[in-house]
Amino acid sequence: MRIGGDGPLRKYLEKLCQQLGIKNQVKFLGQLTREQVLAEIRRCDSFVLPSLHETFGVVLIEALAYGKPVIATMCGGPEEIVNLTNGLLVPPGDEVALGRAMLQMLDSIRSYDRMSIRQQCLKLYGEAAVVGRLQKIYERV
């Protein structure tokens, strides 16, 4: 598992990994540039965004655009993006549910159709879709 980002819980999580005996299975990447984030998304099998609050979740769209199934929390924006064909949703702050979702993803990763995930993402959030929706709004105004 690779964890990107750097925040107040990092030291706690590193210590927890040590206590659980999984230190060698988890790599903390620290703060990442945009290019590094995209490189990490390209190399992953699935993407997890356990936010407590999220207004939209651009990084979810980026992962889906690469055909990656996702796990996210029901914290505002992800509910509008994640569905049964592209990932799993869990309550925010529920570590047990998040862990179960990660195990479920591990067991069912092959059942996700990566090309379908990518195509659906581009259909809903690609440049043509977004520009088309904005154009209609501007025409109404």
mmCIF file of N, CA and C in Angstrom:
data_model
loop_
_atom_site.group_PDB
_atom_site.id
_atom_site.type_symbol
_atom_site.label_atom_id
_atom_site.label_comp_id
_atom_site.label_asym_id
_atom_site.label_seq_id
_atom_site.Cartn_x
_atom_site.Cartn_y
_atom_site.Cartn_z
ATOM 1 N N MET A 1 0.851 -1.160 0.000
ATOM 2 C CA MET A 1 0.000 0.000 0.000
ATOM 3 C C MET A 1 0.901 1.226 0.000
ATOM 4 N N ARG A 2 0.498 2.206 -0.775
ATOM 5 C CA ARG A 2 1.237 3.462 -0.865
ATOM 6 C C ARG A 2 0.299 4.598 -0.450
ATOM 7 N N ILE A 3 0.755 5.424 0.469
ATOM 8 C CA ILE A 3 -0.068 6.509 0.992
ATOM 9 C C ILE A 3 0.589 7.830 0.650
ATOM 10 N N GLY A 4 -0.128 8.636 -0.129
ATOM 11 C CA GLY A 4 0.365 9.962 -0.495
ATOM 12 C C GLY A 4 -0.213 11.014 0.416
ATOM 13 N N GLY A 5 0.552 12.061 0.644
ATOM 14 C CA GLY A 5 0.093 13.163 1.475
ATOM 15 C C GLY A 5 0.894 13.246 2.755
ATOM 16 N N ASP A 6 0.748 14.359 3.397
ATOM 17 C CA ASP A 6 1.504 14.605 4.618
ATOM 18 C C ASP A 6 0.619 15.454 5.521
ATOM 19 N N GLY A 7 0.270 14.900 6.652
ATOM 20 C CA GLY A 7 -0.605 15.636 7.546
ATOM 21 C C GLY A 7 -0.336 15.290 8.986
ATOM 22 N N PRO A 8 -1.190 15.775 9.870
ATOM 23 C CA PRO A 8 -0.954 15.601 11.300
ATOM 24 C C PRO A 8 -1.039 14.152 11.774
ATOM 25 N N LEU A 9 -1.639 13.260 11.008
ATOM 26 C CA LEU A 9 -1.768 11.868 11.426
ATOM 27 C C LEU A 9 -0.636 10.975 10.917
ATOM 28 N N ARG A 10 0.258 11.508 10.127
ATOM 29 C CA ARG A 10 1.285 10.662 9.518
ATOM 30 C C ARG A 10 2.118 9.903 10.553
ATOM 31 N N LYS A 11 2.638 10.590 11.549
ATOM 32 C CA LYS A 11 3.477 9.922 12.556
ATOM 33 C C LYS A 11 2.676 8.840 13.292
ATOM 34 N N TYR A 12 1.424 9.148 13.611
ATOM 35 C CA TYR A 12 0.562 8.162 14.269
ATOM 36 C C TYR A 12 0.397 6.930 13.378
ATOM 37 N N LEU A 13 0.137 7.157 12.077
ATOM 38 C CA LEU A 13 -0.068 6.038 11.154
ATOM 39 C C LEU A 13 1.206 5.219 10.971
ATOM 40 N N GLU A 14 2.338 5.882 10.911
ATOM 41 C CA GLU A 14 3.611 5.158 10.798
ATOM 42 C C GLU A 14 3.831 4.283 12.034
ATOM 43 N N LYS A 15 3.547 4.825 13.198
ATOM 44 C CA LYS A 15 3.695 4.072 14.445
ATOM 45 C C LYS A 15 2.717 2.903 14.488
ATOM 46 N N LEU A 16 1.490 3.134 14.037
ATOM 47 C CA LEU A 16 0.482 2.086 13.999
ATOM 48 C C LEU A 16 0.918 0.949 13.074
ATOM 49 N N CYS A 17 1.473 1.287 11.928
ATOM 50 C CA CYS A 17 1.970 0.261 11.004
ATOM 51 C C CYS A 17 3.068 -0.566 11.661
ATOM 52 N N GLN A 18 3.927 0.104 12.410
ATOM 53 C CA GLN A 18 4.996 -0.588 13.140
ATOM 54 C C GLN A 18 4.387 -1.567 14.158
ATOM 55 N N GLN A 19 3.405 -1.086 14.934
ATOM 56 C CA GLN A 19 2.771 -1.912 15.965
ATOM 57 C C GLN A 19 2.031 -3.106 15.370
ATOM 58 N N LEU A 20 1.431 -2.906 14.196
ATOM 59 C CA LEU A 20 0.658 -3.974 13.554
ATOM 60 C C LEU A 20 1.538 -4.943 12.761
ATOM 61 N N GLY A 21 2.816 -4.619 12.662
ATOM 62 C CA GLY A 21 3.732 -5.479 11.926
ATOM 63 C C GLY A 21 3.583 -5.405 10.420
ATOM 64 N N ILE A 22 3.085 -4.276 9.927
ATOM 65 C CA ILE A 22 2.894 -4.123 8.481
ATOM 66 C C ILE A 22 3.738 -2.983 7.910
ATOM 67 N N LYS A 23 4.738 -2.566 8.667
ATOM 68 C CA LYS A 23 5.578 -1.441 8.264
ATOM 69 C C LYS A 23 6.176 -1.651 6.864
ATOM 70 N N ASN A 24 6.575 -2.867 6.544
ATOM 71 C CA ASN A 24 7.189 -3.143 5.246
ATOM 72 C C ASN A 24 6.178 -3.248 4.114
ATOM 73 N N GLN A 25 4.887 -3.260 4.436
ATOM 74 C CA GLN A 25 3.844 -3.353 3.422
ATOM 75 C C GLN A 25 3.224 -1.998 3.092
ATOM 76 N N VAL A 26 3.576 -0.977 3.859
ATOM 77 C CA VAL A 26 3.003 0.359 3.670
ATOM 78 C C VAL A 26 4.132 1.352 3.429
ATOM 79 N N LYS A 27 3.994 2.115 2.371
ATOM 80 C CA LYS A 27 4.996 3.141 2.078
ATOM 81 C C LYS A 27 4.317 4.507 2.145
ATOM 82 N N PHE A 28 4.868 5.375 2.987
ATOM 83 C CA PHE A 28 4.363 6.742 3.109
ATOM 84 C C PHE A 28 5.164 7.611 2.144
ATOM 85 N N LEU A 29 4.483 8.205 1.191
ATOM 86 C CA LEU A 29 5.139 8.952 0.119
ATOM 87 C C LEU A 29 5.344 10.421 0.444
ATOM 88 N N GLY A 30 4.645 10.936 1.436
ATOM 89 C CA GLY A 30 4.741 12.356 1.754
ATOM 90 C C GLY A 30 3.981 13.199 0.746
ATOM 91 N N GLN A 31 4.260 14.500 0.786
ATOM 92 C CA GLN A 31 3.605 15.439 -0.120
ATOM 93 C C GLN A 31 4.025 15.140 -1.555
ATOM 94 N N LEU A 32 3.069 15.098 -2.466
ATOM 95 C CA LEU A 32 3.333 14.770 -3.863
ATOM 96 C C LEU A 32 2.984 15.939 -4.776
ATOM 97 N N THR A 33 3.740 16.081 -5.841
ATOM 98 C CA THR A 33 3.393 17.056 -6.871
ATOM 99 C C THR A 33 2.226 16.487 -7.680
ATOM 100 N N ARG A 34 1.626 17.317 -8.485
ATOM 101 C CA ARG A 34 0.532 16.859 -9.348
ATOM 102 C C ARG A 34 1.002 15.721 -10.258
ATOM 103 N N GLU A 35 2.195 15.868 -10.805
ATOM 104 C CA GLU A 35 2.736 14.837 -11.688
ATOM 105 C C GLU A 35 2.965 13.523 -10.931
ATOM 106 N N GLN A 36 3.438 13.625 -9.700
ATOM 107 C CA GLN A 36 3.664 12.430 -8.889
ATOM 108 C C GLN A 36 2.340 11.743 -8.531
ATOM 109 N N VAL A 37 1.310 12.546 -8.256
ATOM 110 C CA VAL A 37 -0.010 11.977 -7.961
ATOM 111 C C VAL A 37 -0.499 11.173 -9.159
ATOM 112 N N LEU A 38 -0.401 11.751 -10.345
ATOM 113 C CA LEU A 38 -0.860 11.052 -11.545
ATOM 114 C C LEU A 38 -0.045 9.792 -11.800
ATOM 115 N N ALA A 39 1.252 9.844 -11.540
ATOM 116 C CA ALA A 39 2.095 8.650 -11.705
ATOM 117 C C ALA A 39 1.665 7.555 -10.729
ATOM 118 N N GLU A 40 1.347 7.933 -9.497
ATOM 119 C CA GLU A 40 0.890 6.964 -8.508
ATOM 120 C C GLU A 40 -0.460 6.367 -8.907
ATOM 121 N N ILE A 41 -1.355 7.190 -9.435
ATOM 122 C CA ILE A 41 -2.655 6.689 -9.879
ATOM 123 C C ILE A 41 -2.465 5.694 -11.017
ATOM 124 N N ARG A 42 -1.583 6.003 -11.959
ATOM 125 C CA ARG A 42 -1.336 5.091 -13.083
ATOM 126 C C ARG A 42 -0.846 3.725 -12.604
ATOM 127 N N ARG A 43 -0.045 3.692 -11.562
ATOM 128 C CA ARG A 43 0.558 2.428 -11.135
ATOM 129 C C ARG A 43 -0.290 1.639 -10.138
ATOM 130 N N CYS A 44 -1.339 2.237 -9.572
ATOM 131 C CA CYS A 44 -2.134 1.545 -8.562
ATOM 132 C C CYS A 44 -3.171 0.618 -9.198
ATOM 133 N N ASP A 45 -3.688 -0.304 -8.395
ATOM 134 C CA ASP A 45 -4.780 -1.183 -8.827
ATOM 135 C C ASP A 45 -6.129 -0.557 -8.518
ATOM 136 N N SER A 46 -6.206 0.155 -7.401
ATOM 137 C CA SER A 46 -7.413 0.875 -7.013
ATOM 138 C C SER A 46 -6.976 2.099 -6.211
ATOM 139 N N PHE A 47 -7.913 3.012 -6.022
ATOM 140 C CA PHE A 47 -7.593 4.279 -5.372
ATOM 141 C C PHE A 47 -8.528 4.481 -4.189
ATOM 142 N N VAL A 48 -7.981 4.912 -3.047
ATOM 143 C CA VAL A 48 -8.781 5.134 -1.838
ATOM 144 C C VAL A 48 -8.670 6.599 -1.426
ATOM 145 N N LEU A 49 -9.815 7.234 -1.220
ATOM 146 C CA LEU A 49 -9.870 8.619 -0.748
ATOM 147 C C LEU A 49 -10.753 8.662 0.499
ATOM 148 N N PRO A 50 -10.139 8.540 1.695
ATOM 149 C CA PRO A 50 -10.929 8.467 2.934
ATOM 150 C C PRO A 50 -11.195 9.828 3.582
ATOM 151 N N SER A 51 -11.561 10.812 2.788
ATOM 152 C CA SER A 51 -11.778 12.165 3.295
ATOM 153 C C SER A 51 -12.920 12.240 4.296
ATOM 154 N N LEU A 52 -12.777 13.160 5.235
ATOM 155 C CA LEU A 52 -13.885 13.458 6.142
ATOM 156 C C LEU A 52 -14.828 14.468 5.515
ATOM 157 N N HIS A 53 -14.288 15.325 4.648
ATOM 158 C CA HIS A 53 -15.073 16.336 3.926
ATOM 159 C C HIS A 53 -14.508 16.447 2.519
ATOM 160 N N GLU A 54 -15.387 16.472 1.540
ATOM 161 C CA GLU A 54 -14.945 16.578 0.152
ATOM 162 C C GLU A 54 -16.059 17.265 -0.618
ATOM 163 N N THR A 55 -15.741 18.355 -1.302
ATOM 164 C CA THR A 55 -16.780 19.059 -2.040
ATOM 165 C C THR A 55 -17.041 18.435 -3.402
ATOM 166 N N PHE A 56 -16.007 17.919 -4.036
ATOM 167 C CA PHE A 56 -16.200 17.303 -5.350
ATOM 168 C C PHE A 56 -15.342 16.061 -5.504
ATOM 169 N N GLY A 57 -14.065 16.140 -5.325
ATOM 170 C CA GLY A 57 -13.201 14.983 -5.443
ATOM 171 C C GLY A 57 -12.562 14.845 -6.804
ATOM 172 N N VAL A 58 -11.870 15.885 -7.244
ATOM 173 C CA VAL A 58 -11.200 15.860 -8.546
ATOM 174 C C VAL A 58 -10.273 14.656 -8.655
ATOM 175 N N VAL A 59 -9.591 14.313 -7.572
ATOM 176 C CA VAL A 59 -8.670 13.180 -7.613
ATOM 177 C C VAL A 59 -9.419 11.873 -7.887
ATOM 178 N N LEU A 60 -10.668 11.766 -7.468
ATOM 179 C CA LEU A 60 -11.473 10.592 -7.812
ATOM 180 C C LEU A 60 -11.716 10.529 -9.315
ATOM 181 N N ILE A 61 -12.030 11.676 -9.896
ATOM 182 C CA ILE A 61 -12.241 11.743 -11.343
ATOM 183 C C ILE A 61 -10.961 11.352 -12.071
ATOM 184 N N GLU A 62 -9.821 11.812 -11.579
ATOM 185 C CA GLU A 62 -8.546 11.466 -12.204
ATOM 186 C C GLU A 62 -8.311 9.960 -12.147
ATOM 187 N N ALA A 63 -8.580 9.336 -10.999
ATOM 188 C CA ALA A 63 -8.403 7.891 -10.880
ATOM 189 C C ALA A 63 -9.363 7.146 -11.811
ATOM 190 N N LEU A 64 -10.598 7.579 -11.852
ATOM 191 C CA LEU A 64 -11.579 6.939 -12.729
ATOM 192 C C LEU A 64 -11.205 7.110 -14.197
ATOM 193 N N ALA A 65 -10.634 8.254 -14.545
ATOM 194 C CA ALA A 65 -10.210 8.495 -15.927
ATOM 195 C C ALA A 65 -9.115 7.517 -16.351
ATOM 196 N N TYR A 66 -8.376 6.989 -15.389
ATOM 197 C CA TYR A 66 -7.381 5.950 -15.672
ATOM 198 C C TYR A 66 -7.984 4.551 -15.563
ATOM 199 N N GLY A 67 -9.291 4.471 -15.319
ATOM 200 C CA GLY A 67 -9.955 3.182 -15.237
ATOM 201 C C GLY A 67 -9.767 2.466 -13.921
ATOM 202 N N LYS A 68 -9.425 3.193 -12.888
ATOM 203 C CA LYS A 68 -9.178 2.593 -11.579
ATOM 204 C C LYS A 68 -10.451 2.591 -10.746
ATOM 205 N N PRO A 69 -10.830 1.459 -10.178
ATOM 206 C CA PRO A 69 -11.951 1.475 -9.234
ATOM 207 C C PRO A 69 -11.526 2.217 -7.972
ATOM 208 N N VAL A 70 -12.486 2.834 -7.308
ATOM 209 C CA VAL A 70 -12.172 3.697 -6.169
ATOM 210 C C VAL A 70 -12.963 3.306 -4.928
ATOM 211 N N ILE A 71 -12.425 3.721 -3.791
ATOM 212 C CA ILE A 71 -13.139 3.655 -2.516
ATOM 213 C C ILE A 71 -13.116 5.074 -1.973
ATOM 214 N N ALA A 72 -14.271 5.576 -1.589
ATOM 215 C CA ALA A 72 -14.351 6.938 -1.060
ATOM 216 C C ALA A 72 -15.385 6.976 0.062
ATOM 217 N N THR A 73 -15.370 8.071 0.776
ATOM 218 C CA THR A 73 -16.327 8.257 1.858
ATOM 219 C C THR A 73 -17.524 9.082 1.390
ATOM 220 N N MET A 74 -18.647 8.859 2.030
ATOM 221 C CA MET A 74 -19.875 9.611 1.745
ATOM 222 C C MET A 74 -19.795 10.919 2.527
ATOM 223 N N CYS A 75 -19.011 11.845 2.009
ATOM 224 C CA CYS A 75 -18.705 13.054 2.777
ATOM 225 C C CYS A 75 -19.015 14.339 2.011
ATOM 226 N N GLY A 76 -19.919 14.267 1.060
ATOM 227 C CA GLY A 76 -20.286 15.479 0.336
ATOM 228 C C GLY A 76 -20.282 15.312 -1.164
ATOM 229 N N GLY A 77 -19.128 15.145 -1.748
ATOM 230 C CA GLY A 77 -19.029 15.048 -3.202
ATOM 231 C C GLY A 77 -18.955 13.650 -3.784
ATOM 232 N N PRO A 78 -18.232 12.732 -3.148
ATOM 233 C CA PRO A 78 -18.043 11.408 -3.743
ATOM 234 C C PRO A 78 -19.325 10.636 -4.037
ATOM 235 N N GLU A 79 -20.381 10.892 -3.291
ATOM 236 C CA GLU A 79 -21.639 10.179 -3.538
ATOM 237 C C GLU A 79 -22.172 10.439 -4.935
ATOM 238 N N GLU A 80 -21.811 11.582 -5.502
ATOM 239 C CA GLU A 80 -22.259 11.926 -6.854
ATOM 240 C C GLU A 80 -21.368 11.300 -7.927
ATOM 241 N N ILE A 81 -20.230 10.761 -7.534
ATOM 242 C CA ILE A 81 -19.236 10.245 -8.476
ATOM 243 C C ILE A 81 -19.141 8.725 -8.437
ATOM 244 N N VAL A 82 -19.121 8.159 -7.241
ATOM 245 C CA VAL A 82 -18.886 6.728 -7.062
ATOM 246 C C VAL A 82 -20.203 5.967 -7.097
ATOM 247 N N ASN A 83 -20.200 4.857 -7.840
ATOM 248 C CA ASN A 83 -21.377 3.993 -7.914
ATOM 249 C C ASN A 83 -20.930 2.536 -7.923
ATOM 250 N N LEU A 84 -21.862 1.620 -7.993
ATOM 251 C CA LEU A 84 -21.539 0.191 -7.908
ATOM 252 C C LEU A 84 -20.635 -0.296 -9.032
ATOM 253 N N THR A 85 -20.630 0.387 -10.173
ATOM 254 C CA THR A 85 -19.800 -0.063 -11.296
ATOM 255 C C THR A 85 -18.366 0.446 -11.236
ATOM 256 N N ASN A 86 -18.118 1.470 -10.394
ATOM 257 C CA ASN A 86 -16.763 2.027 -10.370
ATOM 258 C C ASN A 86 -16.114 2.045 -8.991
ATOM 259 N N GLY A 87 -16.827 1.582 -7.961
ATOM 260 C CA GLY A 87 -16.187 1.577 -6.658
ATOM 261 C C GLY A 87 -17.126 1.358 -5.494
ATOM 262 N N LEU A 88 -16.639 1.753 -4.332
ATOM 263 C CA LEU A 88 -17.355 1.537 -3.077
ATOM 264 C C LEU A 88 -17.379 2.820 -2.259
ATOM 265 N N LEU A 89 -18.456 3.011 -1.519
ATOM 266 C CA LEU A 89 -18.588 4.152 -0.612
ATOM 267 C C LEU A 89 -18.718 3.661 0.824
ATOM 268 N N VAL A 90 -18.103 4.402 1.738
ATOM 269 C CA VAL A 90 -18.188 4.078 3.170
ATOM 270 C C VAL A 90 -18.473 5.363 3.942
ATOM 271 N N PRO A 91 -19.001 5.238 5.163
ATOM 272 C CA PRO A 91 -19.221 6.432 5.984
ATOM 273 C C PRO A 91 -17.886 7.088 6.357
ATOM 274 N N PRO A 92 -17.852 8.411 6.398
ATOM 275 C CA PRO A 92 -16.610 9.087 6.794
ATOM 276 C C PRO A 92 -16.252 8.781 8.243
ATOM 277 N N GLY A 93 -14.973 8.579 8.487
ATOM 278 C CA GLY A 93 -14.495 8.341 9.834
ATOM 279 C C GLY A 93 -14.713 6.928 10.351
ATOM 280 N N ASP A 94 -15.276 6.059 9.543
ATOM 281 C CA ASP A 94 -15.540 4.679 9.958
ATOM 282 C C ASP A 94 -14.404 3.786 9.465
ATOM 283 N N GLU A 95 -13.379 3.638 10.306
ATOM 284 C CA GLU A 95 -12.189 2.887 9.919
ATOM 285 C C GLU A 95 -12.495 1.418 9.649
ATOM 286 N N VAL A 96 -13.434 0.853 10.392
ATOM 287 C CA VAL A 96 -13.800 -0.551 10.199
ATOM 288 C C VAL A 96 -14.434 -0.734 8.824
ATOM 289 N N ALA A 97 -15.371 0.144 8.474
ATOM 290 C CA ALA A 97 -16.013 0.061 7.162
ATOM 291 C C ALA A 97 -14.996 0.282 6.050
ATOM 292 N N LEU A 98 -14.064 1.199 6.261
ATOM 293 C CA LEU A 98 -13.024 1.453 5.259
ATOM 294 C C LEU A 98 -12.161 0.209 5.068
ATOM 295 N N GLY A 99 -11.766 -0.411 6.174
ATOM 296 C CA GLY A 99 -10.974 -1.628 6.092
ATOM 297 C C GLY A 99 -11.713 -2.745 5.370
ATOM 298 N N ARG A 100 -12.994 -2.900 5.682
ATOM 299 C CA ARG A 100 -13.807 -3.922 5.007
ATOM 300 C C ARG A 100 -13.918 -3.633 3.507
ATOM 301 N N ALA A 101 -14.095 -2.360 3.166
ATOM 302 C CA ALA A 101 -14.185 -1.989 1.752
ATOM 303 C C ALA A 101 -12.871 -2.290 1.030
ATOM 304 N N MET A 102 -11.758 -2.046 1.695
ATOM 305 C CA MET A 102 -10.463 -2.329 1.077
ATOM 306 C C MET A 102 -10.291 -3.834 0.861
ATOM 307 N N LEU A 103 -10.711 -4.648 1.828
ATOM 308 C CA LEU A 103 -10.647 -6.099 1.653
ATOM 309 C C LEU A 103 -11.591 -6.559 0.548
ATOM 310 N N GLN A 104 -12.780 -5.959 0.514
ATOM 311 C CA GLN A 104 -13.742 -6.289 -0.546
ATOM 312 C C GLN A 104 -13.166 -5.929 -1.909
ATOM 313 N N MET A 105 -12.519 -4.773 -2.003
ATOM 314 C CA MET A 105 -11.915 -4.353 -3.262
ATOM 315 C C MET A 105 -10.828 -5.345 -3.674
ATOM 316 N N LEU A 106 -10.024 -5.751 -2.723
ATOM 317 C CA LEU A 106 -8.954 -6.716 -2.990
ATOM 318 C C LEU A 106 -9.535 -8.014 -3.554
ATOM 319 N N ASP A 107 -10.635 -8.469 -2.979
ATOM 320 C CA ASP A 107 -11.265 -9.714 -3.427
ATOM 321 C C ASP A 107 -11.974 -9.579 -4.772
ATOM 322 N N SER A 108 -12.484 -8.379 -5.080
ATOM 323 C CA SER A 108 -13.322 -8.225 -6.276
ATOM 324 C C SER A 108 -12.695 -7.354 -7.363
ATOM 325 N N ILE A 109 -11.426 -7.042 -7.237
ATOM 326 C CA ILE A 109 -10.788 -6.099 -8.173
ATOM 327 C C ILE A 109 -10.957 -6.528 -9.632
ATOM 328 N N ARG A 110 -10.922 -7.818 -9.899
ATOM 329 C CA ARG A 110 -11.019 -8.304 -11.278
ATOM 330 C C ARG A 110 -12.432 -8.168 -11.852
ATOM 331 N N SER A 111 -13.409 -7.936 -11.007
ATOM 332 C CA SER A 111 -14.783 -7.811 -11.501
ATOM 333 C C SER A 111 -15.077 -6.415 -12.054
ATOM 334 N N TYR A 112 -14.188 -5.466 -11.794
ATOM 335 C CA TYR A 112 -14.396 -4.118 -12.320
ATOM 336 C C TYR A 112 -13.890 -4.036 -13.754
ATOM 337 N N ASP A 113 -14.686 -3.442 -14.614
ATOM 338 C CA ASP A 113 -14.326 -3.269 -16.023
ATOM 339 C C ASP A 113 -13.628 -1.917 -16.176
ATOM 340 N N ARG A 114 -12.316 -1.944 -16.235
ATOM 341 C CA ARG A 114 -11.520 -0.712 -16.264
ATOM 342 C C ARG A 114 -11.851 0.181 -17.460
ATOM 343 N N MET A 115 -12.062 -0.422 -18.621
ATOM 344 C CA MET A 115 -12.383 0.373 -19.808
ATOM 345 C C MET A 115 -13.746 1.046 -19.637
ATOM 346 N N SER A 116 -14.706 0.320 -19.065
ATOM 347 C CA SER A 116 -16.027 0.885 -18.822
ATOM 348 C C SER A 116 -15.951 2.020 -17.801
ATOM 349 N N ILE A 117 -15.133 1.835 -16.754
ATOM 350 C CA ILE A 117 -14.950 2.895 -15.759
ATOM 351 C C ILE A 117 -14.413 4.145 -16.432
ATOM 352 N N ARG A 118 -13.403 3.981 -17.262
ATOM 353 C CA ARG A 118 -12.803 5.121 -17.971
ATOM 354 C C ARG A 118 -13.814 5.790 -18.901
ATOM 355 N N GLN A 119 -14.520 4.999 -19.691
ATOM 356 C CA GLN A 119 -15.481 5.555 -20.646
ATOM 357 C C GLN A 119 -16.602 6.308 -19.945
ATOM 358 N N GLN A 120 -17.128 5.746 -18.872
ATOM 359 C CA GLN A 120 -18.197 6.414 -18.121
ATOM 360 C C GLN A 120 -17.693 7.725 -17.518
ATOM 361 N N CYS A 121 -16.466 7.703 -17.003
ATOM 362 C CA CYS A 121 -15.874 8.912 -16.431
ATOM 363 C C CYS A 121 -15.756 10.009 -17.483
ATOM 364 N N LEU A 122 -15.226 9.654 -18.646
ATOM 365 C CA LEU A 122 -15.058 10.649 -19.706
ATOM 366 C C LEU A 122 -16.407 11.154 -20.211
ATOM 367 N N LYS A 123 -17.391 10.264 -20.255
ATOM 368 C CA LYS A 123 -18.728 10.671 -20.687
ATOM 369 C C LYS A 123 -19.317 11.720 -19.743
ATOM 370 N N LEU A 124 -19.097 11.538 -18.443
ATOM 371 C CA LEU A 124 -19.677 12.451 -17.459
ATOM 372 C C LEU A 124 -18.805 13.660 -17.143
ATOM 373 N N TYR A 125 -17.476 13.467 -17.142
ATOM 374 C CA TYR A 125 -16.581 14.510 -16.639
ATOM 375 C C TYR A 125 -15.502 14.923 -17.630
ATOM 376 N N GLY A 126 -15.508 14.368 -18.827
ATOM 377 C CA GLY A 126 -14.526 14.750 -19.835
ATOM 378 C C GLY A 126 -14.759 16.173 -20.313
ATOM 379 N N GLU A 127 -13.796 16.683 -21.032
ATOM 380 C CA GLU A 127 -13.855 18.078 -21.493
ATOM 381 C C GLU A 127 -15.129 18.377 -22.274
ATOM 382 N N ALA A 128 -15.484 17.508 -23.213
ATOM 383 C CA ALA A 128 -16.674 17.758 -24.036
ATOM 384 C C ALA A 128 -17.939 17.814 -23.179
ATOM 385 N N ALA A 129 -18.037 16.929 -22.204
ATOM 386 C CA ALA A 129 -19.226 16.894 -21.337
ATOM 387 C C ALA A 129 -19.322 18.153 -20.488
ATOM 388 N N VAL A 130 -18.219 18.530 -19.880
ATOM 389 C CA VAL A 130 -18.221 19.701 -18.994
ATOM 390 C C VAL A 130 -18.463 20.979 -19.787
ATOM 391 N N VAL A 131 -17.768 21.128 -20.906
ATOM 392 C CA VAL A 131 -17.951 22.329 -21.737
ATOM 393 C C VAL A 131 -19.392 22.404 -22.235
ATOM 394 N N GLY A 132 -19.939 21.263 -22.637
ATOM 395 C CA GLY A 132 -21.327 21.240 -23.114
ATOM 396 C C GLY A 132 -22.307 21.680 -22.039
ATOM 397 N N ARG A 133 -22.108 21.199 -20.819
ATOM 398 C CA ARG A 133 -23.006 21.601 -19.728
ATOM 399 C C ARG A 133 -22.849 23.079 -19.398
ATOM 400 N N LEU A 134 -21.623 23.553 -19.368
ATOM 401 C CA LEU A 134 -21.404 24.984 -19.094
ATOM 402 C C LEU A 134 -22.010 25.861 -20.184
ATOM 403 N N GLN A 135 -21.873 25.444 -21.413
ATOM 404 C CA GLN A 135 -22.434 26.215 -22.533
ATOM 405 C C GLN A 135 -23.950 26.323 -22.394
ATOM 406 N N LYS A 136 -24.606 25.249 -22.021
ATOM 407 C CA LYS A 136 -26.062 25.278 -21.839
ATOM 408 C C LYS A 136 -26.441 26.230 -20.699
ATOM 409 N N ILE A 137 -25.661 26.221 -19.629
ATOM 410 C CA ILE A 137 -25.943 27.144 -18.522
ATOM 411 C C ILE A 137 -25.794 28.582 -18.969
ATOM 412 N N TYR A 138 -24.709 28.883 -19.689
ATOM 413 C CA TYR A 138 -24.486 30.247 -20.171
ATOM 414 C C TYR A 138 -25.586 30.679 -21.141
ATOM 415 N N GLU A 139 -26.047 29.776 -21.969
ATOM 416 C CA GLU A 139 -27.113 30.123 -22.920
ATOM 417 C C GLU A 139 -28.405 30.446 -22.187
ATOM 418 N N ARG A 140 -28.686 29.743 -21.096
ATOM 419 C CA ARG A 140 -29.902 30.014 -20.315
ATOM 420 C C ARG A 140 -29.816 31.354 -19.604
ATOM 421 N N VAL A 141 -28.622 31.700 -19.142
ATOM 422 C CA VAL A 141 -28.426 32.940 -18.408
ATOM 423 C C VAL A 141 -28.505 34.078 -19.387
#
